[in-house]
Amino acid sequence: MNSTLARLVVKRLGSGALTLLIVSLVVFTITALLPGDAAQALLGQEATPETVAALRAQFGLDQPAYFRYFQWLGGLLIGDPGTSLANGMAVADLIGGRLPNTLKLAAIAALVAVPLALTIGILSAMFRGSLFDRTMNTAAVAAVSVPEFLIASLAVLLFAVHLQWLPALSHVSEINSFSDFLRAYTMPVLTLCCGLVAQMARMTRAAVIDQLSSPYVEMAMLKGARPIRVVLTHALPNAVGPIANAVALSLSYLLGGVIIVESIFHYPGIATLMLDAVATRDMPLVQACAMLFCLGYMMLVLVADVSAIVSNPRLRK
Amino acid sequence: MTSSITPAAPEGGRPIAPSMNVQPPKQRRRPRMLSITGLIGLAIVGFWLVMAVAGPSVAPHPANALVSDDSFGPMSSAFPLGSDYLGRDILSRILHGAPYTIGVALAGTVCACLLGTVLGLTGAAAGTGGKAGHWVDEVLSRAMDALISIPNKLFALIMVASFGSSVPLLILTAALAYMPGSYRIVRSLAVNVMTLDFIQAARARGEGMAYIIFIEVLPNMFRPALTDFGMRFVYVVLLLAAMSFLGLGVQPPDADWGSLVRENILALGEGAPAVLAPAVAIATLTIGVTLLIDSLGGRGKREKDGV
Amino acid sequence: MNQIVKVSGLRVAARNAQGDDVTIVHGADFALEKGEVLALIGESGSGKTTIALSLLGYARKGCHIVGGSVQIGDVDVLKLSPEALARLRGRTVSYIAQSAAAAFNPSKTIMDQVIESALIHKTMSRREAEAKAVGLFRELALPDPEGIGSRYPHQVSGGQLQRLMAAMALITDPALVVLDEPTTALDVTTQIEVLLAFKKVVRERGTTAVYVSHDLAVVAQMADRIVVLQNGQIQEVGRTEQILSAPTHPYTRSLLAAMDPAARTASAGRTAQERDDVILSVRDLEVRFGNGKAGGGKVVLQDINLDIRRGATVGVIGESGSGKTTLARAIAGMVAPSAGQVLLDGKALSPTLEGRTRDEFRRVQYVFQNADTALNPQHTIEAILSRPLKFYHGMSGERRKKRVAELLELVRLPTSIAKRRPGELSGGQKQRINLARALAAEPELLLCDEVTSALDTVVGAAILELMAELRRELNVSYMFISHDLGTVRSICDEIVVLYAGRKVEVRQREAQNAPPFHPYSHLLGTSIPLLRPGWLEEVTGHTAVALPSLAAGLGSQPGLCPFIDRCPQRVDGLCNTTPPPLRQLDGGGSILCHRSEEELVRAQGALKLVTGEAA
C-alpha cells in the first residue's frame, strides 16, 4: 500500500470517528436531554419533591448536561453503558446475552444474500434487457417497496400455515440438530434476504453496466474478446470498488430489517431487546443499543468507502 | 445544415471528437407519454390520494363499529375484505386508515424534502462563495453525514422512546430521518448544475445568487428532485408502517395500515384476509409510486449512490 | 495489387429519440488494395466512424447495419456469426480508438492490454507476444520500450497512449487496421510525433489501413486515397493529390475553403491598428490554484502583461494546460488572481465578481467555448437573449422583443428560432446564440474562449466570418483564445503565446510569418499540418533533433524558462540557471528567451502559412 492510499484511508477513518462522535451527541441529546426530567417521569406527578430530588441524585441528573454526556461516553468507551432502569441489571450483560444471536442471524443472512445478489446482479448486467433481467428487475422493485412484515407474513402463511414445514416462530434455544437449525433460521433469513438481495443486485447491476458502457469495453470487444471475457477480465476489475460499496451499503439494510424480523419471529436478539426497552422507556438500554446499531452501520459504510479507495486503479503505483 | 451534436471539449483543448457520429438531431420536445406501467402507477397513486381525503366518508361503516359477529371473518359480499379480531369491517378500517398512512407520510416527506432542499441549496450556493461560505457548506455537510449515519428505524425508535408516539412526533421523526438524504441529493444535483457553463455565464454576467439558484439552477433539477421526492415518500410510508406494526406508531383508537396488520397478526394462523388486506394496501401504494417514478426515469444516480 | 477490402451498398440505421429508425449511412461503396491507406473524411454526423466500425462488423448501441456487404478477403463480414466475428476482430481487422485515455482499461497494465488480442486469437505465446510488443514500442519511438508495458494507463501521457494503442492494433499483424481520429484529442505538437510514428510503422509494415479524420491536412499526410463523406453519403472518392488540388464535388471545395485561413484575412477589418486607445490592460497577473495563501498552490499564470486596444483582436494561443482559459476567467473576475491587476479603461477592476459594478460586467462579456453547455437547456432562446437586455439595459415588453429579433438578425438567424430551446438547435446555431447573448449587453470587449473548437470546420469558419463582420459593424474588441494557431492568425491583430502559464511571445500580425520566433512558437507553427502531401516528411528535421544536454536539473525552479525541457535551442549553464529576459523585437512584439534575435533567425526558416500549392 503506498502513501497516498494510506493517507486517504487514515483520513477516512478519522472522519468516521468524528461522525461517530457527532452521532453519540445526537443520540444523547434526543434520549437524555430533550425529554426533560427522567426522575419526575418515572415517579409520576404525585411524587414529593424530596423523593424526586433523591432519585435525581441517584441518577446523577443533578450534574450539568455536558458532565453527564462525558460520563456516559466514557462509560461506553470502557464497555460500561450503565444499568437498566427496568430490572437493575447491567446493560452490558443484557446486551452480551443477546448480541451473539443478532450477529449470527445477520451473518447467515449476509452469507446467503451476497453471493446470490452478486450473481443476479452480474448476470442481469450481462444480459441487459433479456427476460431474466426484466424479471429480476421487477422482482427487485417489488421486494424493496414492500414492507418486511408483508414478506414475513407471506412466508409464515406459506411455510407454516399451508405447507406446515416450519414453525411460525423461531426457537433458537432448542437447536440440537441441523434440521432444528433450519427450522429456526429459514424464515427469518428468507425475509431478511428478500430486500437485501434486491437492493444489492440492483446496485451491482448498475455498477457493472456503468463499466460495460465505457470505451475500453468497446475496445475489448473490437479486439475479439467474447462477452464472458469482457465482463470477467475487463469490466469486473473496475467494478470491484462500486460493487464492494454496494454490498456494504446494502448490508446496512440488514440493521433495519433485523428490527422487524426479530420482532415477528420472536427472535431473542438485540433488536427485540431494544424494542422492549423502548416500550418500557428504559433509556440506558435504548442508548446503548442505539449506539451499537450506529456503530455497526458506520463500520459497514467505512468498509464500503475504504474498499472503494483501495480498489481505485489510479491510486496504484 | 443538419444538426450536429458535438460533445463538450476538454478544458482549453481540442474537442474529443464525437463518440457518436450518428446521433440523430434532437427533436422538438413532445409531451412525454408514460409507459403502460407508468400509467398503472399513476392510476394507483391517484386512487390512494383520493382515498386519503375521501376514504373515511365513502367507507361503508364507522372505523370502530362492531358490525360482524365473526372475528377474522372471510371475504363476503357484506364485508369485502373480511372482518377483524373484534368483528369490525376491514375495508372500512382500511379506508379510515388511509388519511393516517398517506397523510402522515406525505406531511413527513414534504417537510423532509423542503428542509433538505433549502439546506441543500444553501450548502451548494455557500460552497461556491468565499471562505465563510465554504465553512458553512462544510459544517452542514458534516452534520448531515452524522445524521445519515443513524439508521432510520433506529432514529424513529429513540424518538418514540424519548417523547412517546403521536402523529406530530411521527411527522417530525420522518422529516428529520429523511431530510439528510434529501439534502445530499439536492446539494449534489445543484453542485453538478452549478459547474455547467451556463451558470458560469450567469456569474460572469454579474447575476446574483438568488437569480442563479431560482432561475438557472432549479428548473434543471426539477425532475430528479421529483423522483427523489417519490422515493422518499415510499421509504417514509414503509418506516411509518413498520413503526405501527411494532406498536410504536399511530396509537389506538386511531389506526393506520401498519396498526391493522399488528392488531390482526393472530389471523395469520388462519390465513384470514384481515391481516393480509392492509399489508397489501401498503404494498399497492408503494409499488404504485415506484412504478410511476421508474417510468419518469432518473433513478440511475440513486442506484449508484445507494442513497 | 489485389483488392482486400470491398464495401458495397453499406447502409446503417440508427434509432432516434422517438424510436424510429433513421438511415445514417446511405449505401457506401469503396474498396482498398493491399498496402493502401484510405481516408474517410467528413464532419461530425457524416457517418465516417460508423462506416469504419462496420469494417469490424460492429455497430454502436442504437445503430444497426441494415444492408450491403463488407468483403474482407473472401468473407462477407456482415454475414458472420457472433463467434466468427469475434475471431475476425483484433485478428484480421484491428481498431485504434480516438481517445486512448478512455479506451485503455484503467485497472490492467499496458502490456496485458497490448498483447491481449494475440492471446485471445492464440497467434503466439505470451513470451513471444511480449517480445514483439517491445519491438513495436521501439518502432513507435516510445520511451523506455522495455519497461513501459508494466505501467498502468494513467501513468503515461496521452500521446504515448495513442502510440501504445497502435502497438496493440499491430500485435497480430492484421490484414486491415482502422484508425478512428487517432490524433484528434492531442495537442498539435504531440500530434506531429504520433503521426510520424504511425506513418513510419504503416510504411515499414506495408499495412492496409482506413484512416478516419475530420482534418484534411492530417489526412493529406497519411492517406493514398480519400473518401469524402457528408450526411452518410459518399460525395467524392479520389487520390489524395487529386482531392486536394482538383476537387470535383462542391462539398469538398467548401471543406478546402474552410481550411484556408487566407480567405478570412481578406475580410477582417484592420482599421483598429491606427488608433491607440487601450480598453483593457493586464498588469503582472499571477494566478495560483489550490492553497490561496502567498507562495502556496500551483502557479497557473505568471507575469502576464497585455493590452487590448479598442476595436482590436488579440489572440491568445497555447496548448491545453497553458493557462489561456484561466487568463480569460481572471479578466472576467471568475478566478481571483493572487497578484497583479486588470484595468478597464485605466481603472482597476475588482479581482472577484463581487466587487464589480453592473456596468463593468456589461462592458466585458465572456463567450464560452461550448454552446451546448453555455445555454440553459430549460430556457427559450428568447429568454436567454432577453435576460441581458433586462439586466443591463432595463428593457422590457415590445422594445425588448424587437431587440431580440435584431440580435437574431445580427447573428444571421431567423427570428422564428426565438421560441425554441437550445436542445433543438444545431451546434453552429447555438454558438451564434451564445455570441448574440454576449452582444446583447453592447459590450466593448468580448472574451472568446475556443468558440470554434467544438464546431466542425465549415461551421467554425462561418462563425469566424461572422465575428470579423461584427467587429467591423460594432467596433468591439476581442480577446480570442484558441489552441489553433491557424485560426488565431487569420483573425487577430496581435498574437500572445502562452506556455505553462508564461507569456513567451507577443507578435504583431504584420510580423507573424517572419522569424525570429520563440522556440516554442516555432515548434507550434511548424507542427500544424499543411494541406500538402509530403509535409510531414519535410518537417521531420525540425522536430526530431536531439535536445542539447543540460548539466543541471530541468526547469522546475521558479523564474526559469518554462520551455526548457523541450527546447532545441537551450543553452547549458544559461537557460538552466538564469531566468530568460524579455526581448523587445524591432518589428514590435517581444520574446521571452536567452537567444538573441540573430541566433533565432539563423535557426528558424520563415513559416509557411498558407496551405501551399495544394490550395
mmCIF file of C-alpha atoms in Angstrom, chain A residues 15-16 18-19 22-23 26-27 29-32 34-35 137 141-142 144-150 152-154 156-157 161-162 199 202-203 205-207 210 245 249 252-253 255-257 259-260 263-264 271 274-275 277-279 281 283 286-287 289-291 293-294 297-298, chain B residues 142-143 145-151 153-165 176 231 234-235 238 241-243 245-246 248 257-258 261-262 265 267-272 275-276 278-280 282-287 290-291 294 299-300 302-307:
data_model
loop_
_atom_site.group_PDB
_atom_site.id
_atom_site.type_symbol
_atom_site.label_atom_id
_atom_site.label_comp_id
_atom_site.label_asym_id
_atom_site.label_seq_id
_atom_site.Cartn_x
_atom_site.Cartn_y
_atom_site.Cartn_z
ATOM 1 C CA SER A 15 -13.720 11.321 9.611
ATOM 2 C CA GLY A 16 -15.583 8.128 10.570
ATOM 3 C CA LEU A 18 -15.638 12.219 14.120
ATOM 4 C CA THR A 19 -19.005 11.251 12.657
ATOM 5 C CA ILE A 22 -21.424 13.590 16.475
ATOM 6 C CA VAL A 23 -23.837 10.648 16.365
ATOM 7 C CA VAL A 26 -27.243 13.452 18.773
ATOM 8 C CA VAL A 27 -28.348 10.213 20.440
ATOM 9 C CA THR A 29 -29.345 14.851 23.200
ATOM 10 C CA ILE A 30 -32.505 13.134 21.984
ATOM 11 C CA THR A 31 -32.643 10.475 24.656
ATOM 12 C CA ALA A 32 -31.316 12.230 27.738
ATOM 13 C CA LEU A 34 -34.625 16.927 25.430
ATOM 14 C CA PRO A 35 -37.235 14.664 27.090
ATOM 15 C CA ASN A 137 -35.749 -6.065 -12.046
ATOM 16 C CA VAL A 141 -38.665 -3.324 -7.339
ATOM 17 C CA ALA A 142 -41.420 -5.289 -5.629
ATOM 18 C CA VAL A 144 -37.750 -3.174 -1.904
ATOM 19 C CA SER A 145 -41.068 -1.377 -1.983
ATOM 20 C CA VAL A 146 -42.978 -3.844 0.154
ATOM 21 C CA PRO A 147 -42.863 -3.765 3.959
ATOM 22 C CA GLU A 148 -40.751 -6.520 5.536
ATOM 23 C CA PHE A 149 -43.694 -7.656 7.632
ATOM 24 C CA LEU A 150 -45.668 -8.405 4.489
ATOM 25 C CA ALA A 152 -42.631 -12.269 6.662
ATOM 26 C CA SER A 153 -46.404 -12.731 6.791
ATOM 27 C CA LEU A 154 -46.455 -14.324 3.381
ATOM 28 C CA VAL A 156 -45.478 -17.677 7.508
ATOM 29 C CA LEU A 157 -48.643 -18.173 5.522
ATOM 30 C CA VAL A 161 -49.802 -22.425 7.675
ATOM 31 C CA HIS A 162 -50.226 -24.024 4.271
ATOM 32 C CA GLN A 199 -31.063 -3.881 -3.143
ATOM 33 C CA ARG A 202 -29.720 -3.639 -8.388
ATOM 34 C CA MET A 203 -26.673 -1.736 -7.265
ATOM 35 C CA ARG A 205 -26.118 -4.406 -11.913
ATOM 36 C CA ALA A 206 -25.816 -0.631 -12.144
ATOM 37 C CA ALA A 207 -22.117 -0.750 -11.294
ATOM 38 C CA ASP A 210 -21.654 1.549 -15.886
ATOM 39 C CA ASN A 245 -19.575 -0.269 -1.961
ATOM 40 C CA LEU A 249 -24.280 -0.192 1.846
ATOM 41 C CA SER A 252 -26.726 -1.742 6.369
ATOM 42 C CA TYR A 253 -30.243 -2.514 5.198
ATOM 43 C CA LEU A 255 -30.000 -3.277 10.518
ATOM 44 C CA GLY A 256 -33.470 -2.021 9.712
ATOM 45 C CA GLY A 257 -34.701 -5.412 8.593
ATOM 46 C CA ILE A 259 -35.658 -5.000 13.909
ATOM 47 C CA ILE A 260 -38.814 -6.194 12.172
ATOM 48 C CA SER A 263 -39.934 -8.934 16.399
ATOM 49 C CA ILE A 264 -42.118 -11.054 14.102
ATOM 50 C CA ALA A 271 -33.464 -5.656 18.291
ATOM 51 C CA MET A 274 -34.227 -2.671 22.264
ATOM 52 C CA LEU A 275 -37.910 -2.810 21.362
ATOM 53 C CA ALA A 277 -36.518 -1.097 26.204
ATOM 54 C CA VAL A 278 -38.360 1.430 24.021
ATOM 55 C CA ALA A 279 -41.720 0.124 25.276
ATOM 56 C CA ARG A 281 -38.626 3.632 28.274
ATOM 57 C CA MET A 283 -33.241 4.808 28.466
ATOM 58 C CA VAL A 286 -32.077 2.268 24.470
ATOM 59 C CA GLN A 287 -28.980 4.460 24.271
ATOM 60 C CA CYS A 289 -28.499 -0.423 21.729
ATOM 61 C CA ALA A 290 -28.764 2.675 19.522
ATOM 62 C CA MET A 291 -25.030 3.293 19.691
ATOM 63 C CA PHE A 293 -26.542 -0.188 15.801
ATOM 64 C CA CYS A 294 -24.923 3.068 14.694
ATOM 65 C CA TYR A 297 -23.785 0.850 10.345
ATOM 66 C CA MET A 298 -20.754 3.116 10.426
ATOM 67 C CA ARG B 142 -20.626 17.174 8.166
ATOM 68 C CA ALA B 143 -23.759 17.404 10.310
ATOM 69 C CA ASP B 145 -23.241 12.940 7.313
ATOM 70 C CA ALA B 146 -23.635 12.267 11.011
ATOM 71 C CA LEU B 147 -27.433 12.300 10.870
ATOM 72 C CA ILE B 148 -27.474 9.950 7.890
ATOM 73 C CA SER B 149 -25.319 7.519 9.879
ATOM 74 C CA ILE B 150 -28.204 6.823 12.223
ATOM 75 C CA PRO B 151 -30.349 4.124 10.587
ATOM 76 C CA LYS B 153 -35.747 2.858 12.036
ATOM 77 C CA LEU B 154 -33.344 3.272 14.898
ATOM 78 C CA PHE B 155 -33.784 7.016 14.845
ATOM 79 C CA ALA B 156 -37.554 6.539 14.970
ATOM 80 C CA LEU B 157 -37.179 4.160 17.921
ATOM 81 C CA ILE B 158 -35.146 6.567 20.006
ATOM 82 C CA MET B 159 -37.515 9.413 19.163
ATOM 83 C CA VAL B 160 -40.520 7.366 20.298
ATOM 84 C CA ALA B 161 -38.645 6.105 23.365
ATOM 85 C CA SER B 162 -37.835 9.662 24.361
ATOM 86 C CA PHE B 163 -41.014 11.530 23.527
ATOM 87 C CA GLY B 164 -43.757 8.902 23.206
ATOM 88 C CA SER B 165 -45.661 8.354 19.997
ATOM 89 C CA LEU B 176 -35.735 14.532 10.444
ATOM 90 C CA MET B 231 -38.692 7.540 -3.465
ATOM 91 C CA VAL B 234 -42.088 5.265 -0.320
ATOM 92 C CA TYR B 235 -39.432 5.000 2.379
ATOM 93 C CA LEU B 238 -42.552 1.865 4.931
ATOM 94 C CA ALA B 241 -45.899 1.189 8.672
ATOM 95 C CA ALA B 242 -43.054 -0.606 10.412
ATOM 96 C CA MET B 243 -43.388 1.625 13.476
ATOM 97 C CA PHE B 245 -46.533 -2.681 13.141
ATOM 98 C CA LEU B 246 -44.217 -2.620 16.160
ATOM 99 C CA LEU B 248 -44.903 2.380 18.268
ATOM 100 C CA TRP B 257 -52.490 0.276 7.913
ATOM 101 C CA GLY B 258 -49.450 -0.872 9.869
ATOM 102 C CA VAL B 261 -51.584 -5.626 10.419
ATOM 103 C CA ARG B 262 -50.362 -5.639 14.003
ATOM 104 C CA ILE B 265 -51.487 -10.682 13.305
ATOM 105 C CA ALA B 267 -55.248 -14.106 11.874
ATOM 106 C CA LEU B 268 -52.099 -15.241 10.114
ATOM 107 C CA GLY B 269 -52.554 -18.712 11.518
ATOM 108 C CA GLU B 270 -55.973 -18.901 9.921
ATOM 109 C CA GLY B 271 -54.915 -17.221 6.720
ATOM 110 C CA ALA B 272 -57.693 -14.664 7.119
ATOM 111 C CA VAL B 275 -54.008 -9.325 8.205
ATOM 112 C CA LEU B 276 -53.158 -9.512 4.525
ATOM 113 C CA PRO B 278 -53.893 -3.861 4.989
ATOM 114 C CA ALA B 279 -50.410 -5.161 4.184
ATOM 115 C CA VAL B 280 -51.381 -5.457 0.540
ATOM 116 C CA ILE B 282 -49.400 -0.642 1.733
ATOM 117 C CA ALA B 283 -47.730 -2.666 -0.986
ATOM 118 C CA THR B 284 -50.033 -1.296 -3.714
ATOM 119 C CA LEU B 285 -49.312 2.251 -2.598
ATOM 120 C CA THR B 286 -45.521 1.861 -2.531
ATOM 121 C CA ILE B 287 -45.345 -0.182 -5.718
ATOM 122 C CA THR B 290 -42.298 3.189 -7.590
ATOM 123 C CA LEU B 291 -43.790 2.319 -10.966
ATOM 124 C CA ASP B 294 -39.488 4.415 -12.746
ATOM 125 C CA ARG B 299 -33.217 6.562 -10.801
ATOM 126 C CA GLY B 300 -29.791 5.788 -12.176
ATOM 127 C CA ARG B 302 -29.658 6.966 -6.779
ATOM 128 C CA GLU B 303 -28.699 3.414 -7.520
ATOM 129 C CA LYS B 304 -25.106 4.383 -7.997
ATOM 130 C CA ASP B 305 -25.006 6.356 -4.797
ATOM 131 C CA GLY B 306 -27.087 3.832 -2.956
ATOM 132 C CA VAL B 307 -28.761 6.588 -1.010
#
